[in-house]
Amino acid sequence: MSIAQNLLQIKSQLPNSVTLVAVSKTKPVSDLMEAYTAGQLIFGENKIQEMTEKWEQMPKEIQWHMIGHVQTNKVKYMAEYVSLIHGVDSLKLLQEINKQAQKYNRVIDCLLQMYIANEETKFGLNESELLEIISSNEFKELKNIRIVGLMGMASFTNDQNQIEAEFQHLKALFDNINSNEISNLKLDILSMGMSGDYELAISCGSNMVRIGSSIFGTRN
């Protein structure tokens, strides 16, 4: 099947409440344009330089999501245009995003990345680190960022029960933050689920999924 057919098939299966981020990292602009022509407006990239090159070449209505681990010294290259930064896992990074957003008179939307997996290789905050950040005075001073949700990646395992438990843990944390008056945060986005586990993630409450290989085929 073509990229457009893959995309339309996946979209037909997603609830209306779920946002699809087409993970286009390493894929050429021609592939992204095929998805764009089929109606996809949100693309996820994990390297800022590659994302910036695609942003420069492609229609400006496209929303670019940074889904990879972000180094503070690279934030300046995407601050002009990025729509959503998924993997924010420190106050230091939030402060840098805020500083770079000010230069363009923008407010940049961010997701806080939570550590839910049973793996050393994943990044993210634990619950106490999250609460510490959002209740700090330094956080309250940041006027050019907006925390709009949480993101997490489940363990890379075939154990569906473990994956489900990790997704449910993140959903409970999401609900807890939204019902907790200290934070003054109103979270809208719960981003969890990728090509292999997005249906399970949606059943656990995800409203943003990141799908790459099922749309574009396997990566080189």
Short mmCIF file of C-alpha atoms in Angstrom, two decimals:
data_model
loop_
_atom_site.label_atom_id
_atom_site.label_comp_id
_atom_site.label_asym_id
_atom_site.label_seq_id
_atom_site.Cartn_x
_atom_site.Cartn_y
_atom_site.Cartn_z
CA MET A 1 0.00 0.00 0.00
CA SER A 2 1.07 3.58 -0.57
CA ILE A 3 1.85 6.09 2.18
CA ALA A 4 -1.47 7.81 1.51
CA GLN A 5 -3.39 4.53 1.78
CA ASN A 6 -1.61 3.57 4.98
CA LEU A 7 -2.37 6.96 6.46
CA LEU A 8 -6.04 6.92 5.54
CA GLN A 9 -6.46 3.40 6.87
CA ILE A 10 -4.95 4.33 10.25
CA LYS A 11 -6.96 7.55 10.45
CA SER A 12 -10.17 5.64 9.75
CA GLN A 13 -9.49 3.51 12.84
CA LEU A 14 -8.63 6.35 15.22
CA PRO A 15 -11.30 7.96 17.39
CA ASN A 16 -11.97 11.63 16.53
CA SER A 17 -10.55 12.65 19.90
CA VAL A 18 -7.10 11.21 19.09
CA THR A 19 -4.45 13.30 17.31
CA LEU A 20 -2.12 11.48 14.92
CA VAL A 21 1.51 12.56 14.79
CA ALA A 22 3.11 11.07 11.67
CA VAL A 23 6.66 10.18 12.68
CA SER A 24 8.67 11.17 9.63
CA LYS A 25 12.24 11.06 10.95
CA THR A 26 14.81 9.91 8.35
CA LYS A 27 12.15 10.03 5.61
CA PRO A 28 12.62 12.22 2.52
CA VAL A 29 10.49 15.30 1.88
CA SER A 30 8.78 13.47 -1.01
CA ASP A 31 7.36 10.91 1.44
CA LEU A 32 6.16 13.65 3.78
CA MET A 33 4.56 15.49 0.87
CA GLU A 34 2.63 12.36 -0.06
CA ALA A 35 1.26 12.22 3.49
CA TYR A 36 0.60 15.99 3.46
CA THR A 37 -1.31 15.73 0.19
CA ALA A 38 -3.42 12.99 1.79
CA GLY A 39 -4.36 15.42 4.56
CA GLN A 40 -1.69 14.95 7.27
CA LEU A 41 -0.62 18.22 8.87
CA ILE A 42 1.31 17.07 11.96
CA PHE A 43 4.76 15.52 11.60
CA GLY A 44 7.12 14.31 14.32
CA GLU A 45 10.91 14.49 14.01
CA ASN A 46 13.65 13.55 16.46
CA LYS A 47 16.56 15.60 15.07
CA ILE A 48 16.24 19.38 15.11
CA GLN A 49 18.50 19.96 12.11
CA GLU A 50 16.57 17.51 9.93
CA MET A 51 13.24 18.96 11.09
CA THR A 52 14.40 22.50 10.30
CA GLU A 53 15.46 21.53 6.77
CA LYS A 54 12.02 20.00 6.15
CA TRP A 55 10.26 23.01 7.67
CA GLU A 56 12.14 25.28 5.27
CA GLN A 57 11.05 23.23 2.25
CA MET A 58 7.47 22.35 3.08
CA PRO A 59 4.14 24.23 3.34
CA LYS A 60 3.95 26.52 6.36
CA GLU A 61 0.59 25.23 7.61
CA ILE A 62 2.33 22.03 8.73
CA GLN A 63 2.80 21.61 12.48
CA TRP A 64 6.19 20.27 13.52
CA HIS A 65 6.51 18.24 16.71
CA MET A 66 9.91 17.58 18.25
CA ILE A 67 9.61 14.05 19.60
CA GLY A 68 13.23 13.21 20.34
CA HIS A 69 15.40 13.95 23.35
CA VAL A 70 16.20 17.68 23.27
CA GLN A 71 19.61 19.15 24.03
CA THR A 72 19.41 22.67 25.42
CA ASN A 73 21.99 24.03 22.97
CA LYS A 74 19.81 23.01 20.00
CA VAL A 75 16.55 24.67 21.11
CA LYS A 76 17.38 27.93 19.33
CA TYR A 77 17.24 26.25 15.92
CA MET A 78 13.55 25.31 16.24
CA ALA A 79 12.19 28.08 18.46
CA GLU A 80 10.90 30.06 15.48
CA TYR A 81 8.48 27.41 14.27
CA VAL A 82 8.10 24.29 16.44
CA SER A 83 4.47 23.57 17.42
CA LEU A 84 4.97 21.13 20.28
CA ILE A 85 8.02 19.77 22.10
CA HIS A 86 7.26 16.29 23.43
CA GLY A 87 10.24 15.26 25.49
CA VAL A 88 10.76 17.97 28.13
CA ASP A 89 12.32 16.41 31.20
CA SER A 90 13.97 19.19 33.20
CA LEU A 91 13.43 22.73 34.49
CA LYS A 92 16.69 23.74 32.80
CA LEU A 93 15.30 22.71 29.41
CA LEU A 94 12.02 24.57 30.08
CA GLN A 95 14.00 27.70 30.93
CA GLU A 96 15.97 27.46 27.68
CA ILE A 97 12.80 26.93 25.60
CA ASN A 98 11.27 29.94 27.36
CA LYS A 99 14.35 32.07 26.62
CA GLN A 100 14.43 31.14 22.92
CA ALA A 101 10.64 31.55 22.55
CA GLN A 102 10.92 35.12 23.88
CA LYS A 103 13.19 36.03 20.96
CA TYR A 104 10.36 35.23 18.54
CA ASN A 105 7.64 36.60 20.79
CA ARG A 106 6.10 33.13 20.94
CA VAL A 107 4.63 30.84 23.56
CA ILE A 108 5.84 27.30 22.85
CA ASP A 109 3.70 24.36 23.89
CA CYS A 110 5.47 21.54 25.73
CA LEU A 111 4.74 18.08 27.07
CA LEU A 112 6.50 16.90 30.20
CA GLN A 113 8.04 13.49 29.62
CA MET A 114 7.32 11.02 32.41
CA TYR A 115 9.46 7.97 33.09
CA ILE A 116 7.04 5.04 33.12
CA ALA A 117 9.10 2.23 31.56
CA ASN A 118 11.06 -0.47 33.29
CA GLU A 119 14.17 0.42 31.28
CA GLU A 120 17.33 2.42 31.86
CA THR A 121 17.46 3.81 28.32
CA LYS A 122 14.32 5.94 28.52
CA PHE A 123 14.31 9.57 29.67
CA GLY A 124 11.75 11.27 31.85
CA LEU A 125 10.65 12.64 35.20
CA ASN A 126 9.25 10.72 38.11
CA GLU A 127 6.17 11.97 39.94
CA SER A 128 8.01 13.85 42.69
CA GLU A 129 10.30 15.58 40.15
CA LEU A 130 7.24 16.62 38.14
CA LEU A 131 5.51 18.12 41.18
CA GLU A 132 8.72 19.82 42.24
CA ILE A 133 9.05 21.55 38.86
CA ILE A 134 5.47 22.70 38.48
CA SER A 135 5.23 24.05 42.03
CA SER A 136 8.55 25.93 41.87
CA ASN A 137 8.81 29.71 41.67
CA GLU A 138 11.22 29.41 38.73
CA PHE A 139 8.56 27.56 36.76
CA LYS A 140 5.92 30.19 37.53
CA GLU A 141 8.19 32.86 36.02
CA LEU A 142 8.22 31.20 32.60
CA LYS A 143 5.76 33.15 30.46
CA ASN A 144 6.82 31.91 27.00
CA ILE A 145 6.14 28.23 27.48
CA ARG A 146 2.89 26.41 28.11
CA ILE A 147 2.69 22.91 29.57
CA VAL A 148 -0.20 21.32 27.69
CA GLY A 149 0.20 17.67 28.64
CA LEU A 150 2.25 14.64 29.56
CA MET A 151 4.11 12.11 27.43
CA GLY A 152 5.50 8.71 28.21
CA MET A 153 6.92 5.65 26.47
CA ALA A 154 6.18 2.15 27.67
CA SER A 155 8.77 -0.56 28.07
CA PHE A 156 9.93 -2.31 24.91
CA THR A 157 8.42 -5.68 25.76
CA ASN A 158 5.90 -8.21 24.46
CA ASP A 159 4.22 -8.28 27.87
CA GLN A 160 0.93 -6.51 27.14
CA ASN A 161 -0.04 -6.49 30.81
CA GLN A 162 3.11 -4.58 31.72
CA ILE A 163 2.59 -2.07 28.92
CA GLU A 164 -1.04 -1.59 29.94
CA ALA A 165 -0.04 -1.04 33.57
CA GLU A 166 2.51 1.60 32.54
CA PHE A 167 -0.03 3.43 30.38
CA GLN A 168 -2.61 3.30 33.18
CA HIS A 169 -0.06 4.69 35.62
CA LEU A 170 0.54 7.69 33.34
CA LYS A 171 -3.20 8.24 32.85
CA ALA A 172 -3.72 8.25 36.62
CA LEU A 173 -0.92 10.81 37.02
CA PHE A 174 -2.46 12.95 34.25
CA ASP A 175 -5.85 12.88 36.00
CA ASN A 176 -4.21 13.63 39.35
CA ILE A 177 -2.45 16.74 38.00
CA ASN A 178 -5.69 17.98 36.44
CA SER A 179 -7.60 17.57 39.71
CA ASN A 180 -4.79 19.05 41.80
CA GLU A 181 -5.21 22.74 42.53
CA ILE A 182 -1.58 23.47 43.48
CA SER A 183 -0.30 23.12 39.97
CA ASN A 184 -2.76 25.46 38.22
CA LEU A 185 -2.07 23.36 35.12
CA LYS A 186 -4.81 22.36 32.74
CA LEU A 187 -3.44 19.43 30.79
CA ASP A 188 -5.17 18.57 27.50
CA ILE A 189 -2.76 16.14 25.86
CA LEU A 190 -1.81 12.67 27.01
CA SER A 191 0.70 11.40 24.46
CA MET A 192 1.40 7.69 24.63
CA GLY A 193 1.40 4.93 22.06
CA MET A 194 3.42 4.24 18.92
CA SER A 195 3.03 1.93 15.92
CA GLY A 196 3.21 -1.24 18.02
CA ASP A 197 1.01 -0.28 20.96
CA TYR A 198 -1.15 2.71 20.03
CA GLU A 199 -4.46 0.82 20.19
CA LEU A 200 -3.71 -0.28 23.75
CA ALA A 201 -2.59 3.28 24.60
CA ILE A 202 -5.86 4.74 23.31
CA SER A 203 -7.85 2.23 25.37
CA CYS A 204 -5.91 3.50 28.41
CA GLY A 205 -6.74 7.16 27.69
CA SER A 206 -4.14 8.42 25.22
CA ASN A 207 -5.33 11.22 22.94
CA MET A 208 -2.12 11.64 20.91
CA VAL A 209 -0.30 8.79 19.17
CA ARG A 210 2.97 8.79 17.25
CA ILE A 211 3.00 6.46 14.30
CA GLY A 212 5.85 6.13 11.82
CA SER A 213 6.57 2.73 10.32
CA SER A 214 2.89 1.85 9.84
CA ILE A 215 2.58 4.94 7.62
CA PHE A 216 5.96 5.32 5.94
CA GLY A 217 7.25 1.75 6.11
CA THR A 218 10.29 0.60 8.04
CA ARG A 219 13.19 3.01 8.49
CA ASN A 220 16.45 2.50 6.67
#
